[in-house]
């Protein structure tokens, strides 16, 4: 059984994004980029499933610029077996990514496709769901626990105030939530070994997918600046202030 893991190169989660002066988007000049954190969780889960003897091969896929090779090499260093870069410098929306992933899934026939629940740059939370719809296959989103059981996969989903367990017939699409696992760091020897693992480069046209955007971004703005706080001398002064503001 193969597992397909789509990994996106995004602005590193520790970086404070800067909005471009003209409000057209986030300035990515000289900004540190990394693998989307939810995708690291997906790679980790795929490795654990393979280590448990329930999968034979993990294929990492990224749709993005040539530099997304670095993201794929990270996935390979963590433990993926091979990688596919679908190279484009254009901004690719979730629907186009889902169409490309469907074409790859048609070729590779994975039993499981493990995506992140959302990319932290666009916060779309759409690709996994669109892929499931395009493939006509079941989806388990916001996975907290994933257990393979023969031809099906049990997914405990994070929902408001609790967990919901769903059973999906494979091939299935699963999207990872934060508490699914703690991703490993790639060791230096594995980073070296990853350089020799196969990485194929394709283009969206190879899959016959038109990636022309369907959305135009009208404006991107910074969040409002927070007002400075005020130090109070003691608890009595704090309570008095809160009473004056009507919050105590
Ligand atoms: P989104 O729907 O954009 O929030 O992304 C959800 C998930 O889809 C991500 O966590 C990735 O697993 C996958 N994904 C989205 N865009 C890409 C991309 N350009 N390349 C590879 N995987 C992607």
Tab-separated table of C-alpha atoms and ligand atoms in Angstrom:
chain	number	residue	atom	x	y	z
A	1	UNK	CA	0.000	0.000	0.000
A	2	UNK	CA	1.285	3.423	-0.966
A	3	UNK	CA	0.697	6.609	1.024
A	4	UNK	CA	0.677	9.932	-0.795
A	5	UNK	CA	1.617	12.953	1.321
A	6	UNK	CA	1.195	16.422	-0.220
A	7	UNK	CA	3.548	18.927	1.428
A	8	UNK	CA	3.427	22.663	0.872
A	9	UNK	CA	6.297	25.137	1.181
A	10	UNK	CA	4.996	28.026	3.259
A	11	UNK	CA	6.281	30.989	5.258
A	12	UNK	CA	7.879	29.582	8.444
A	13	UNK	CA	5.449	29.604	11.372
A	14	UNK	CA	7.924	31.561	13.533
A	15	UNK	CA	8.126	34.443	11.065
A	16	UNK	CA	5.901	37.462	11.599
A	17	UNK	CA	4.418	38.122	8.131
A	18	UNK	CA	4.866	41.603	6.639
A	19	UNK	CA	2.145	42.902	4.380
A	20	UNK	CA	3.288	44.574	1.136
A	21	UNK	CA	2.849	48.354	1.132
A	22	UNK	CA	0.257	48.186	-1.682
A	23	UNK	CA	-1.871	45.646	0.253
A	24	UNK	CA	-1.567	43.102	-2.560
A	25	UNK	CA	-0.266	40.278	-0.351
A	26	UNK	CA	2.420	39.142	2.085
A	27	UNK	CA	6.008	40.164	1.357
A	28	UNK	CA	8.055	36.981	0.962
A	29	UNK	CA	11.384	38.634	0.089
A	30	UNK	CA	14.174	37.062	2.184
A	31	UNK	CA	11.645	35.333	4.415
A	32	UNK	CA	12.391	31.902	5.897
A	33	UNK	CA	10.191	29.225	4.317
A	34	UNK	CA	9.488	25.739	5.716
A	35	UNK	CA	7.198	22.764	5.358
A	36	UNK	CA	3.622	23.549	6.406
A	37	UNK	CA	3.446	22.299	10.044
A	38	UNK	CA	0.325	20.188	9.442
A	39	UNK	CA	2.142	18.480	6.559
A	40	UNK	CA	5.041	17.563	8.863
A	41	UNK	CA	2.414	15.819	11.005
A	42	UNK	CA	1.118	14.028	7.881
A	43	UNK	CA	4.638	12.849	6.933
A	44	UNK	CA	5.213	11.643	10.514
A	45	UNK	CA	1.931	9.709	10.521
A	46	UNK	CA	2.768	8.088	7.180
A	47	UNK	CA	6.163	6.982	8.558
A	48	UNK	CA	4.535	5.498	11.669
A	49	UNK	CA	2.042	3.562	9.504
A	50	UNK	CA	4.895	2.266	7.336
A	51	UNK	CA	7.001	1.372	10.391
A	52	UNK	CA	4.010	-0.621	11.703
A	53	UNK	CA	4.211	-2.696	8.493
A	54	UNK	CA	0.942	-1.346	7.072
A	55	UNK	CA	2.390	0.578	4.104
A	56	UNK	CA	5.215	-0.113	1.655
A	57	UNK	CA	5.989	3.278	0.194
A	58	UNK	CA	5.557	6.958	1.081
A	59	UNK	CA	5.468	9.453	-1.780
A	60	UNK	CA	5.754	13.158	-0.953
A	61	UNK	CA	4.333	15.653	-3.480
A	62	UNK	CA	4.658	19.391	-3.649
A	63	UNK	CA	3.165	21.876	-6.081
A	64	UNK	CA	5.260	25.025	-6.137
A	65	UNK	CA	8.496	26.716	-7.196
A	66	UNK	CA	11.836	24.929	-7.726
A	67	UNK	CA	12.700	25.779	-4.100
A	68	UNK	CA	9.892	23.466	-2.958
A	69	UNK	CA	12.525	20.768	-3.622
A	70	UNK	CA	13.932	21.707	-0.187
A	71	UNK	CA	10.559	20.924	1.382
A	72	UNK	CA	10.468	17.586	-0.419
A	73	UNK	CA	14.042	16.807	0.709
A	74	UNK	CA	12.905	17.462	4.289
A	75	UNK	CA	10.060	14.959	3.814
A	76	UNK	CA	12.575	12.466	2.363
A	77	UNK	CA	14.958	13.070	5.281
A	78	UNK	CA	12.129	12.418	7.730
A	79	UNK	CA	11.433	9.075	6.024
A	80	UNK	CA	9.451	9.435	2.780
A	81	UNK	CA	10.744	7.131	0.011
A	82	UNK	CA	10.445	9.312	-3.076
A	83	UNK	CA	9.145	12.696	-4.104
A	84	UNK	CA	7.374	14.458	-6.941
A	85	UNK	CA	7.739	18.198	-7.524
A	86	UNK	CA	5.051	19.721	-9.725
A	87	UNK	CA	6.948	22.852	-10.578
A	88	UNK	CA	5.324	26.224	-11.137
A	89	UNK	CA	6.102	29.782	-10.081
A	90	UNK	CA	2.428	30.707	-10.214
A	91	UNK	CA	0.285	30.883	-7.100
A	92	UNK	CA	-1.771	27.693	-7.144
A	93	UNK	CA	-5.206	27.663	-5.541
A	94	UNK	CA	-6.560	24.631	-3.627
A	95	UNK	CA	-8.796	23.467	-6.504
A	96	UNK	CA	-5.857	23.323	-8.930
A	97	UNK	CA	-3.711	21.529	-6.316
A	98	UNK	CA	-6.549	19.038	-5.738
A	99	UNK	CA	-6.816	18.388	-9.502
A	100	UNK	CA	-3.060	17.764	-9.754
A	101	UNK	CA	-3.161	15.466	-6.709
A	102	UNK	CA	-6.055	13.546	-8.246
A	103	UNK	CA	-4.040	12.997	-11.442
A	104	UNK	CA	-1.066	11.753	-9.394
A	105	UNK	CA	-3.350	9.505	-7.324
A	106	UNK	CA	-4.814	8.063	-10.541
A	107	UNK	CA	-1.263	7.101	-11.592
A	108	UNK	CA	0.082	5.957	-8.231
A	109	UNK	CA	-3.077	4.381	-6.760
A	110	UNK	CA	-2.282	5.122	-3.089
A	111	UNK	CA	-4.440	3.497	-0.393
A	112	UNK	CA	-4.205	6.603	1.732
A	113	UNK	CA	-3.671	10.285	1.000
A	114	UNK	CA	-2.577	12.185	4.097
A	115	UNK	CA	-2.758	15.984	3.843
A	116	UNK	CA	-2.533	18.784	6.369
A	117	UNK	CA	-5.870	20.208	7.489
A	118	UNK	CA	-4.761	23.615	6.270
A	119	UNK	CA	-1.815	25.483	4.854
A	120	UNK	CA	-0.785	28.219	7.291
A	121	UNK	CA	-0.211	30.728	4.488
A	122	UNK	CA	-3.631	30.761	2.816
A	123	UNK	CA	-5.579	29.122	5.705
A	124	UNK	CA	-7.887	27.674	3.046
A	125	UNK	CA	-8.678	24.288	4.622
A	126	UNK	CA	-10.001	23.134	1.226
A	127	UNK	CA	-7.536	20.919	-0.631
A	128	UNK	CA	-8.272	17.608	1.130
A	129	UNK	CA	-12.011	18.112	0.902
A	130	UNK	CA	-11.857	19.073	-2.791
A	131	UNK	CA	-9.606	16.096	-3.540
A	132	UNK	CA	-12.054	13.709	-1.825
A	133	UNK	CA	-14.902	15.161	-3.890
A	134	UNK	CA	-12.950	14.980	-7.174
A	135	UNK	CA	-11.944	11.366	-6.464
A	136	UNK	CA	-15.343	10.349	-5.127
A	137	UNK	CA	-13.583	8.850	-2.077
A	138	UNK	CA	-14.301	9.143	1.676
A	139	UNK	CA	-12.615	11.797	3.791
A	140	UNK	CA	-11.689	12.014	7.475
A	141	UNK	CA	-10.748	15.608	8.247
A	142	UNK	CA	-9.072	17.079	11.381
A	143	UNK	CA	-7.613	13.699	12.362
A	144	UNK	CA	-6.597	13.255	15.989
A	145	UNK	CA	-5.986	9.493	15.647
A	146	UNK	CA	-5.584	7.324	12.544
A	147	UNK	CA	-5.789	3.520	12.725
A	148	UNK	CA	-5.639	1.207	9.737
A	149	UNK	CA	-7.823	-1.847	9.950
A	150	UNK	CA	-7.682	-4.077	6.856
A	151	UNK	CA	-9.337	-2.230	3.984
A	152	UNK	CA	-10.571	0.606	6.132
A	153	UNK	CA	-9.178	3.393	8.220
A	154	UNK	CA	-10.629	4.588	11.527
A	155	UNK	CA	-10.223	8.304	12.062
A	156	UNK	CA	-10.947	10.085	15.328
A	157	UNK	CA	-11.824	13.626	14.275
A	158	UNK	CA	-11.427	16.735	16.386
A	159	UNK	CA	-14.800	18.410	16.608
A	160	UNK	CA	-16.108	21.147	18.916
A	161	UNK	CA	-15.870	19.853	22.474
A	162	UNK	CA	-14.873	16.277	21.663
A	163	UNK	CA	-13.939	13.585	19.185
A	164	UNK	CA	-15.954	11.888	16.461
A	165	UNK	CA	-14.877	8.459	15.142
A	166	UNK	CA	-15.478	7.673	11.485
A	167	UNK	CA	-14.641	4.542	9.513
A	168	UNK	CA	-13.562	5.104	5.910
A	169	UNK	CA	-13.213	2.533	3.147
A	170	UNK	CA	-9.783	2.842	1.505
A	171	UNK	CA	-8.562	4.469	-0.677
A	172	UNK	CA	-9.317	7.361	1.655
A	173	UNK	CA	-8.334	10.962	2.202
A	174	UNK	CA	-7.302	12.042	5.706
A	175	UNK	CA	-6.327	15.529	6.872
A	176	UNK	CA	-4.191	15.959	9.985
A	177	UNK	CA	-4.920	18.057	13.062
A	178	UNK	CA	-2.352	19.353	15.535
A	179	UNK	CA	-2.646	16.649	18.189
A	180	UNK	CA	-2.258	13.650	15.837
A	181	UNK	CA	1.443	13.265	16.642
A	182	UNK	CA	4.707	15.051	17.373
A	183	UNK	CA	6.752	15.115	14.120
A	184	UNK	CA	10.365	13.947	14.309
A	185	UNK	CA	13.391	16.014	13.367
A	186	UNK	CA	15.419	14.601	10.507
A	187	UNK	CA	18.831	13.366	11.700
A	188	UNK	CA	21.986	14.486	9.893
A	189	UNK	CA	22.683	11.014	8.396
A	190	UNK	CA	19.085	10.911	7.118
A	191	UNK	CA	19.444	14.402	5.616
A	192	UNK	CA	22.510	13.120	3.749
A	193	UNK	CA	20.713	9.946	2.631
A	194	UNK	CA	17.702	11.977	1.451
A	195	UNK	CA	19.885	13.668	-1.174
A	196	UNK	CA	20.071	10.347	-3.014
A	197	UNK	CA	16.370	9.493	-2.858
A	198	UNK	CA	14.442	9.898	-6.152
A	199	UNK	CA	12.794	13.258	-6.840
A	200	UNK	CA	10.811	13.582	-10.084
A	201	UNK	CA	9.994	16.972	-11.551
A	202	UNK	CA	6.781	17.521	-13.505
A	203	UNK	CA	4.652	20.483	-14.541
A	204	UNK	CA	0.907	21.125	-14.079
A	205	UNK	CA	0.571	20.767	-17.894
A	206	UNK	CA	1.933	17.181	-17.647
A	207	UNK	CA	-1.285	16.391	-15.771
A	208	UNK	CA	-3.461	18.481	-18.105
A	209	UNK	CA	-4.438	20.795	-15.252
A	210	UNK	CA	-5.233	24.449	-15.890
A	211	UNK	CA	-3.965	26.349	-12.825
A	212	UNK	CA	-5.322	29.762	-13.821
A	213	UNK	CA	-6.525	31.405	-10.580
A	214	UNK	CA	-10.259	31.771	-10.027
A	215	UNK	CA	-9.925	34.298	-7.240
A	216	UNK	CA	-8.467	37.790	-7.176
A	217	UNK	CA	-7.174	39.140	-3.885
A	218	UNK	CA	-8.685	42.581	-3.340
A	219	UNK	CA	-6.724	43.509	-0.251
A	220	UNK	CA	-4.507	42.130	2.512
A	221	UNK	CA	-4.117	44.162	5.706
A	222	UNK	CA	-2.191	43.851	8.987
A	223	UNK	CA	-4.210	42.992	12.111
A	224	UNK	CA	-5.046	46.086	14.226
A	225	UNK	CA	-2.178	47.132	16.508
A	226	UNK	CA	-2.880	46.171	20.127
A	227	UNK	CA	-3.168	48.991	22.651
A	228	UNK	CA	-0.406	49.058	25.270
A	229	UNK	CA	-1.307	47.605	28.682
A	230	UNK	CA	-1.131	49.433	31.992
A	231	UNK	CA	0.624	48.299	35.191
A	232	UNK	CA	-1.396	48.520	38.396
A	233	UNK	CA	0.046	48.643	41.921
A	234	UNK	CA	-1.900	45.790	43.506
A	235	UNK	CA	-4.972	43.559	43.278
A	236	UNK	CA	-7.264	46.211	44.794
A	237	UNK	CA	-6.221	48.669	42.110
A	238	UNK	CA	-6.791	45.992	39.459
A	239	UNK	CA	-10.309	45.227	40.747
A	240	UNK	CA	-11.116	48.942	40.919
A	241	UNK	CA	-10.000	49.359	37.283
A	242	UNK	CA	-12.016	46.347	36.171
A	243	UNK	CA	-15.097	47.698	37.957
A	244	UNK	CA	-14.605	51.064	36.310
A	245	UNK	CA	-14.484	49.306	32.901
A	246	UNK	CA	-17.576	47.261	33.779
A	247	UNK	CA	-15.766	43.870	33.488
A	248	UNK	CA	-15.839	42.910	37.206
B	1	LIG	P1	-5.173	24.350	2.089
B	1	LIG	O1	-6.431	23.758	1.547
B	1	LIG	O2	-4.489	25.310	1.134
B	1	LIG	O3	-5.374	24.971	3.473
B	1	LIG	O4	-4.117	23.144	2.264
B	1	LIG	C1	-4.447	21.937	2.923
B	1	LIG	C2	-3.393	20.884	2.646
B	1	LIG	O5	-3.347	20.598	1.243
B	1	LIG	C3	-1.962	21.254	3.018
B	1	LIG	O6	-1.709	21.027	4.392
B	1	LIG	C4	-1.162	20.297	2.112
B	1	LIG	O7	-1.154	18.985	2.642
B	1	LIG	C5	-2.011	20.291	0.833
B	1	LIG	N1	-1.557	21.331	-0.108
B	1	LIG	C6	-2.101	22.561	-0.331
B	1	LIG	N2	-1.391	23.245	-1.255
B	1	LIG	C7	-0.370	22.430	-1.619
B	1	LIG	C8	0.729	22.555	-2.540
B	1	LIG	N3	0.912	23.655	-3.269
B	1	LIG	N4	1.565	21.498	-2.654
B	1	LIG	C9	1.397	20.368	-1.932
B	1	LIG	N5	0.394	20.207	-1.043
B	1	LIG	C10	-0.480	21.214	-0.893
